[in-house]
């Protein structure tokens, strides 16, 4: 048995408010605990999006009632809310900016709309960029020009990891995260994930080439965090004619990483560094006292969506054999999960940011 500190997942789509048929603060935090994750940072592209004081309160009041692990909530950058956000920074996980195409209120059509956020959002609060390929290069230039830290969400490409490496060597304040699906899956796996349902292979950023995947593994020292980008959609939605992109990931993160440790591709120190120490530093998160995860590193089992606690009902890793099972999770002195059963109550999770 190995004992690890509770993992932090800095990139989770909880889906509440607005899309609780996919997931909510209850099921997302149950899935987190079952995966050995004791703190999640929730993304703001909910319905409505979290982008001002009212919508932040809406998300946080749902979280307060339902969350079973600790959490913080990101606020989203929109075209006309840059003035409002500095006052909310201390209540939020940080600012999320969607620099590539997105829809609705969080859409930032051109770089003039990035500027007020870079000018006014406090430098000691984290700023996370969804920015792929050349947009990521633009985001890193903004970090250099405005001299503030940025964190690049879910990198997936060789060109991205190599540019971040070069930027770090020049002293630019950039950090990044990678998702398990971009480490353990490539384009070549899409037929096996999809079967008759092409929508199941859809995720943004898309699954990349083998060469991209190899480059991420080769540059593991450039990667600051592991993050799931847990993005649940129901199986009916994924198998529909208009499938939304996104994979669930909270319950498969740690088993996949431990399997890679067993295969000699990662070390336990990598997991502690990229799932606990670095996220804590980058996002200014408090330590969770008396919080740990017990894993049986020798237990082999098959991943089955039917045994998962996420509401979405499927996983791209269905049928994979992994080695390393979460046996017990203790959150602030109280057993929160043991042998497949959630023991934490709804509302036991704590908002780690300022309340008022
Ligand atoms: Zn995401």
Short mmCIF file of C-alpha atoms and ligand atoms in Angstrom, two decimals:
data_model
loop_
_atom_site.label_atom_id
_atom_site.label_comp_id
_atom_site.label_asym_id
_atom_site.label_seq_id
_atom_site.Cartn_x
_atom_site.Cartn_y
_atom_site.Cartn_z
CA UNK A 1 0.00 0.00 0.00
CA UNK A 2 1.24 3.49 -0.91
CA UNK A 3 0.06 6.61 0.86
CA UNK A 4 -0.10 9.82 -1.19
CA UNK A 5 -1.27 13.32 -0.28
CA UNK A 6 -4.74 14.07 -1.68
CA UNK A 7 -4.51 14.90 -5.39
CA UNK A 8 -5.50 18.31 -6.79
CA UNK A 9 -7.24 18.47 -10.17
CA UNK A 10 -6.98 22.02 -11.50
CA UNK A 11 -9.31 21.48 -14.48
CA UNK A 12 -12.81 20.06 -13.90
CA UNK A 13 -16.11 20.79 -15.64
CA UNK A 14 -18.68 20.27 -12.91
CA UNK A 15 -21.61 21.24 -15.22
CA UNK A 16 -23.52 22.99 -12.47
CA UNK A 17 -25.22 25.43 -12.82
CA UNK A 18 -27.24 24.53 -15.88
CA UNK A 19 -26.37 21.05 -17.14
CA UNK A 20 -26.91 18.82 -14.15
CA UNK A 21 -28.15 15.96 -16.32
CA UNK A 22 -24.45 15.51 -17.25
CA UNK A 23 -22.95 16.04 -13.76
CA UNK A 24 -23.34 18.26 -10.71
CA UNK A 25 -21.35 19.29 -7.64
CA UNK A 26 -22.40 16.06 -5.92
CA UNK A 27 -21.48 13.53 -8.61
CA UNK A 28 -18.35 15.40 -9.75
CA UNK A 29 -16.94 15.47 -6.22
CA UNK A 30 -17.90 11.81 -5.63
CA UNK A 31 -16.00 10.92 -8.81
CA UNK A 32 -13.09 13.03 -7.56
CA UNK A 33 -12.88 11.22 -4.22
CA UNK A 34 -13.16 7.80 -5.89
CA UNK A 35 -10.18 8.86 -7.99
CA UNK A 36 -8.07 10.00 -5.04
CA UNK A 37 -8.67 13.69 -5.80
CA UNK A 38 -9.42 15.79 -2.71
CA UNK A 39 -9.51 19.24 -4.32
CA UNK A 40 -10.93 20.35 -7.65
CA UNK A 41 -10.82 23.67 -9.46
CA UNK A 42 -14.05 24.12 -11.42
CA UNK A 43 -14.22 25.69 -14.88
CA UNK A 44 -16.56 28.64 -15.58
CA UNK A 45 -18.20 27.62 -18.89
CA UNK A 46 -21.42 26.54 -17.20
CA UNK A 47 -24.94 27.67 -18.10
CA UNK A 48 -24.99 30.55 -17.32
CA UNK A 49 -21.22 30.95 -17.35
CA UNK A 50 -19.54 32.10 -14.15
CA UNK A 51 -18.45 35.59 -15.18
CA UNK A 52 -19.68 38.08 -12.59
CA UNK A 53 -20.59 38.32 -8.93
CA UNK A 54 -24.12 36.84 -9.29
CA UNK A 55 -23.07 33.83 -11.35
CA UNK A 56 -20.09 33.16 -9.06
CA UNK A 57 -22.49 33.13 -6.10
CA UNK A 58 -24.83 30.81 -8.01
CA UNK A 59 -22.07 28.23 -8.60
CA UNK A 60 -20.66 28.59 -5.08
CA UNK A 61 -24.02 28.14 -3.38
CA UNK A 62 -24.59 24.87 -5.26
CA UNK A 63 -21.07 23.80 -4.36
CA UNK A 64 -21.57 24.68 -0.71
CA UNK A 65 -24.63 22.44 -0.46
CA UNK A 66 -23.36 19.51 -2.50
CA UNK A 67 -19.57 19.27 -2.68
CA UNK A 68 -17.96 16.29 -0.96
CA UNK A 69 -14.34 17.31 -1.59
CA UNK A 70 -12.64 20.72 -1.38
CA UNK A 71 -12.89 23.12 -4.29
CA UNK A 72 -12.57 26.55 -5.82
CA UNK A 73 -14.43 28.05 -8.77
CA UNK A 74 -12.82 29.84 -11.76
CA UNK A 75 -14.36 32.98 -13.23
CA UNK A 76 -14.43 33.42 -17.01
CA UNK A 77 -13.11 36.32 -19.09
CA UNK A 78 -15.72 37.88 -21.33
CA UNK A 79 -15.62 40.79 -23.80
CA UNK A 80 -16.90 43.34 -21.27
CA UNK A 81 -16.32 42.08 -17.71
CA UNK A 82 -12.61 42.94 -17.18
CA UNK A 83 -13.55 45.80 -14.82
CA UNK A 84 -15.58 43.55 -12.53
CA UNK A 85 -13.14 40.71 -12.10
CA UNK A 86 -10.29 42.11 -9.97
CA UNK A 87 -12.77 42.54 -7.10
CA UNK A 88 -13.75 38.87 -7.40
CA UNK A 89 -10.23 37.46 -7.77
CA UNK A 90 -9.80 36.54 -4.10
CA UNK A 91 -13.06 34.54 -4.14
CA UNK A 92 -12.16 32.60 -7.31
CA UNK A 93 -9.71 29.86 -8.24
CA UNK A 94 -8.43 32.27 -10.88
CA UNK A 95 -9.35 33.64 -14.29
CA UNK A 96 -10.04 31.35 -17.25
CA UNK A 97 -9.66 32.82 -20.72
CA UNK A 98 -10.86 31.01 -23.82
CA UNK A 99 -8.56 32.40 -26.50
CA UNK A 100 -9.55 29.94 -29.21
CA UNK A 101 -13.05 29.89 -30.58
CA UNK A 102 -15.73 29.39 -27.98
CA UNK A 103 -19.34 30.47 -27.85
CA UNK A 104 -21.59 32.76 -25.89
CA UNK A 105 -20.55 35.14 -23.15
CA UNK A 106 -16.96 33.91 -22.82
CA UNK A 107 -16.11 34.57 -26.45
CA UNK A 108 -13.06 36.81 -27.01
CA UNK A 109 -13.03 37.54 -30.71
CA UNK A 110 -9.75 39.39 -31.00
CA UNK A 111 -6.68 40.35 -28.99
CA UNK A 112 -8.03 43.79 -28.02
CA UNK A 113 -10.42 41.86 -25.77
CA UNK A 114 -7.53 40.02 -24.06
CA UNK A 115 -5.73 43.26 -23.20
CA UNK A 116 -7.97 44.66 -20.44
CA UNK A 117 -7.85 41.31 -18.62
CA UNK A 118 -4.05 41.19 -18.81
CA UNK A 119 -3.94 44.82 -17.65
CA UNK A 120 -6.28 44.53 -14.69
CA UNK A 121 -6.45 40.96 -13.35
CA UNK A 122 -4.21 40.75 -10.22
CA UNK A 123 -0.82 39.22 -10.96
CA UNK A 124 -0.93 37.15 -7.78
CA UNK A 125 -4.10 35.37 -8.95
CA UNK A 126 -3.77 32.62 -11.52
CA UNK A 127 -4.71 33.11 -15.16
CA UNK A 128 -5.43 29.98 -17.21
CA UNK A 129 -5.48 30.08 -21.00
CA UNK A 130 -7.34 27.71 -23.28
CA UNK A 131 -5.08 28.36 -26.24
CA UNK A 132 -3.99 25.84 -28.80
CA UNK A 133 -1.03 25.88 -31.19
CA UNK A 134 -0.34 29.41 -32.51
CA UNK A 135 -2.92 30.94 -30.19
CA UNK A 136 -0.82 29.53 -27.35
CA UNK A 137 2.21 31.34 -28.76
CA UNK A 138 0.17 34.56 -28.69
CA UNK A 139 -0.82 33.87 -25.07
CA UNK A 140 2.84 33.38 -24.10
CA UNK A 141 3.72 36.66 -25.82
CA UNK A 142 1.03 38.37 -23.72
CA UNK A 143 2.60 36.86 -20.57
CA UNK A 144 5.95 38.32 -21.60
CA UNK A 145 4.58 41.72 -22.62
CA UNK A 146 2.45 42.17 -19.50
CA UNK A 147 5.00 40.40 -17.30
CA UNK A 148 2.54 38.14 -15.51
CA UNK A 149 2.24 34.38 -14.99
CA UNK A 150 -0.03 32.39 -17.29
CA UNK A 151 -0.94 28.74 -17.09
CA UNK A 152 -1.65 26.92 -20.37
CA UNK A 153 -4.49 24.41 -20.10
CA UNK A 154 -4.30 20.91 -21.57
CA UNK A 155 -1.30 21.03 -23.89
CA UNK A 156 -1.34 18.21 -26.44
CA UNK A 157 1.14 19.01 -29.23
CA UNK A 158 4.87 18.66 -29.71
CA UNK A 159 5.09 22.29 -30.91
CA UNK A 160 3.35 23.42 -27.71
CA UNK A 161 5.60 21.58 -25.25
CA UNK A 162 8.72 22.68 -27.14
CA UNK A 163 7.68 26.35 -27.19
CA UNK A 164 6.82 26.28 -23.48
CA UNK A 165 10.23 24.75 -22.78
CA UNK A 166 11.92 27.55 -24.75
CA UNK A 167 9.77 30.23 -23.08
CA UNK A 168 10.62 28.89 -19.61
CA UNK A 169 14.33 28.93 -20.50
CA UNK A 170 13.95 32.63 -21.34
CA UNK A 171 12.36 33.32 -17.96
CA UNK A 172 8.81 33.89 -19.22
CA UNK A 173 6.32 33.06 -16.46
CA UNK A 174 4.48 30.21 -18.15
CA UNK A 175 3.33 26.91 -16.68
CA UNK A 176 1.26 24.14 -18.24
CA UNK A 177 -0.81 21.04 -17.64
CA UNK A 178 -1.39 17.86 -19.60
CA UNK A 179 -4.40 15.54 -19.50
CA UNK A 180 -4.15 11.77 -19.14
CA UNK A 181 -6.02 11.31 -22.44
CA UNK A 182 -3.31 13.23 -24.29
CA UNK A 183 -0.62 11.09 -22.63
CA UNK A 184 -2.27 7.69 -22.97
CA UNK A 185 -4.27 8.06 -26.20
CA UNK A 186 -3.48 9.24 -29.73
CA UNK A 187 -5.47 9.65 -32.94
CA UNK A 188 -4.78 5.98 -33.61
CA UNK A 189 -6.96 4.99 -30.66
CA UNK A 190 -10.04 6.78 -31.97
CA UNK A 191 -11.51 3.72 -33.80
CA UNK A 192 -11.24 1.62 -30.63
CA UNK A 193 -12.90 4.34 -28.51
CA UNK A 194 -15.59 5.10 -31.05
CA UNK A 195 -16.87 1.69 -32.15
CA UNK A 196 -20.01 2.65 -34.05
CA UNK A 197 -20.12 6.07 -32.35
CA UNK A 198 -17.64 8.59 -33.75
CA UNK A 199 -18.73 11.17 -31.15
CA UNK A 200 -16.97 9.22 -28.40
CA UNK A 201 -13.58 10.12 -29.91
CA UNK A 202 -14.38 13.86 -29.87
CA UNK A 203 -12.41 15.94 -27.36
CA UNK A 204 -10.80 19.42 -27.46
CA UNK A 205 -7.89 19.65 -27.92
CA UNK A 206 -8.27 16.67 -30.25
CA UNK A 207 -6.31 13.48 -29.67
CA UNK A 208 -2.97 14.10 -31.36
CA UNK A 209 -0.44 12.06 -33.30
CA UNK A 210 1.89 9.45 -31.80
CA UNK A 211 4.75 11.90 -32.39
CA UNK A 212 2.96 14.53 -30.27
CA UNK A 213 2.28 12.01 -27.51
CA UNK A 214 5.93 10.91 -27.53
CA UNK A 215 7.07 14.54 -27.28
CA UNK A 216 4.92 15.06 -24.14
CA UNK A 217 6.45 12.00 -22.48
CA UNK A 218 9.95 13.01 -23.56
CA UNK A 219 9.50 16.49 -22.06
CA UNK A 220 7.83 15.40 -18.81
CA UNK A 221 10.08 17.86 -16.92
CA UNK A 222 8.45 20.77 -18.81
CA UNK A 223 4.96 19.72 -17.70
CA UNK A 224 3.96 21.33 -14.41
CA UNK A 225 0.62 19.64 -13.69
CA UNK A 226 -1.58 16.71 -14.49
CA UNK A 227 -5.19 17.83 -15.02
CA UNK A 228 -8.11 15.74 -16.15
CA UNK A 229 -10.19 18.33 -18.05
CA UNK A 230 -13.02 16.10 -16.76
CA UNK A 231 -15.73 17.08 -19.28
CA UNK A 232 -18.70 14.76 -18.85
CA UNK A 233 -21.45 14.45 -21.46
CA UNK A 234 -24.02 11.67 -21.31
CA UNK A 235 -23.62 8.63 -23.51
CA UNK A 236 -26.81 9.62 -25.37
CA UNK A 237 -25.26 13.00 -26.19
CA UNK A 238 -21.94 11.46 -27.25
CA UNK A 239 -23.72 8.99 -29.53
CA UNK A 240 -26.05 11.60 -31.06
CA UNK A 241 -25.70 13.20 -34.50
CA UNK A 242 -24.22 16.32 -32.93
CA UNK A 243 -21.82 14.97 -30.27
CA UNK A 244 -20.28 17.50 -27.86
CA UNK A 245 -16.50 17.14 -27.36
CA UNK A 246 -15.16 16.03 -23.97
CA UNK A 247 -14.06 13.04 -21.90
CA UNK A 248 -14.69 12.24 -18.24
CA UNK A 249 -11.43 11.67 -16.38
CA UNK A 250 -11.55 12.02 -12.59
CA UNK A 251 -11.80 8.31 -11.83
CA UNK A 252 -9.15 7.16 -14.33
CA UNK A 253 -6.41 9.76 -13.64
CA UNK A 254 -4.60 8.10 -10.74
CA UNK A 255 -4.97 4.45 -11.93
CA UNK A 256 -3.48 5.43 -15.32
CA UNK A 257 -0.61 7.33 -13.69
CA UNK A 258 0.10 4.44 -11.29
CA UNK A 259 0.08 2.00 -14.20
CA UNK A 260 2.70 4.19 -15.88
CA UNK A 261 4.71 4.08 -12.63
CA UNK A 262 4.48 0.26 -12.72
CA UNK A 263 5.70 0.32 -16.32
CA UNK A 264 8.67 2.51 -15.38
CA UNK A 265 7.45 5.49 -17.46
CA UNK A 266 6.74 7.73 -14.44
CA UNK A 267 7.71 7.86 -10.77
CA UNK A 268 5.63 8.42 -7.65
CA UNK A 269 7.59 11.66 -7.25
CA UNK A 270 6.23 12.81 -10.63
CA UNK A 271 2.68 12.26 -9.38
CA UNK A 272 3.31 14.12 -6.12
CA UNK A 273 5.02 16.98 -7.94
CA UNK A 274 2.49 17.42 -10.77
CA UNK A 275 -0.73 16.58 -8.92
CA UNK A 276 -0.01 18.20 -5.56
CA UNK A 277 3.09 20.37 -5.14
CA UNK A 278 2.97 22.32 -8.42
CA UNK A 279 -0.80 22.95 -8.57
CA UNK A 280 -0.60 24.20 -4.99
CA UNK A 281 2.10 26.70 -6.01
CA UNK A 282 0.62 27.79 -9.35
CA UNK A 283 -2.92 28.29 -8.07
CA UNK A 284 -1.96 29.48 -4.54
CA UNK A 285 -3.83 26.64 -2.82
CA UNK A 286 -3.68 25.87 0.89
CA UNK A 287 -2.42 22.55 2.23
CA UNK A 288 -5.15 20.13 3.22
CA UNK A 289 -4.27 18.97 6.73
CA UNK A 290 -4.74 15.28 7.65
CA UNK A 291 -5.62 14.46 4.04
CA UNK A 292 -4.28 11.42 2.22
CA UNK A 293 -5.01 8.65 -0.26
CA UNK A 294 -4.18 4.97 0.16
CA UNK A 295 -3.59 3.05 -3.04
CA UNK A 296 -2.87 -0.60 -3.59
CA UNK A 297 -0.17 -0.33 -6.24
CA UNK A 298 -0.37 -4.06 -7.04
CA UNK A 299 -4.15 -4.38 -7.49
CA UNK A 300 -4.98 -5.00 -11.15
CA UNK A 301 -8.45 -4.32 -12.46
CA UNK A 302 -10.43 -3.42 -15.53
CA UNK A 303 -11.84 0.08 -15.99
CA UNK A 304 -15.62 -0.10 -16.32
CA UNK A 305 -17.93 2.89 -16.75
CA UNK A 306 -20.62 0.92 -14.94
CA UNK A 307 -18.54 1.09 -11.74
CA UNK A 308 -17.86 4.83 -11.94
CA UNK A 309 -19.60 7.56 -9.96
CA UNK A 310 -19.62 10.23 -12.65
CA UNK A 311 -23.12 10.72 -14.02
CA UNK A 312 -22.07 10.56 -17.68
CA UNK A 313 -22.08 6.76 -18.01
CA UNK A 314 -19.04 6.15 -20.21
CA UNK A 315 -15.25 6.40 -20.35
CA UNK A 316 -12.78 6.41 -23.25
CA UNK A 317 -10.72 3.91 -21.22
CA UNK A 318 -13.44 1.25 -21.02
CA UNK A 319 -11.91 -2.23 -20.76
CA UNK A 320 -8.36 -1.01 -20.07
CA UNK A 321 -6.48 -3.04 -17.48
CA UNK A 322 -4.80 -0.78 -14.94
CA UNK A 323 -2.61 -1.51 -11.95
CA UNK A 324 -3.19 0.64 -8.88
CA UNK A 325 -6.47 0.98 -7.02
CA UNK A 326 -7.64 3.74 -4.69
CA UNK A 327 -8.60 1.99 -1.43
CA UNK A 328 -9.19 4.83 0.97
CA UNK A 329 -9.33 8.62 0.96
CA UNK A 330 -9.11 10.68 4.14
CA UNK A 331 -10.12 14.34 3.89
CA UNK A 332 -9.23 16.62 6.82
CA UNK A 333 -9.17 13.73 9.27
CA UNK A 334 -12.38 12.06 8.13
CA UNK A 335 -12.60 8.98 5.90
CA UNK A 336 -14.28 10.25 2.72
CA UNK A 337 -14.03 7.10 0.56
CA UNK A 338 -13.29 3.48 1.35
CA UNK A 339 -13.39 0.34 -0.82
CA UNK A 340 -15.72 1.75 -3.42
CA UNK A 341 -18.03 3.58 -1.04
CA UNK A 342 -18.33 7.34 -0.61
CA UNK A 343 -18.47 8.21 3.09
CA UNK A 344 -18.16 12.00 2.83
CA UNK A 345 -21.47 13.84 2.97
CA UNK A 346 -22.79 16.43 0.56
CA UNK A 347 -21.56 19.75 1.94
CA UNK A 348 -18.42 18.30 3.59
CA UNK A 349 -16.29 19.88 0.85
CA UNK A 350 -14.81 23.27 1.67
CA UNK A 351 -14.37 26.31 -0.54
CA UNK A 352 -10.65 26.98 -0.15
CA UNK A 353 -11.01 30.64 -1.21
CA UNK A 354 -12.35 33.65 0.68
CA UNK A 355 -16.06 33.33 1.34
CA UNK A 356 -17.16 36.98 1.24
ZN1 LIG B 1 -11.80 22.18 -20.16
#
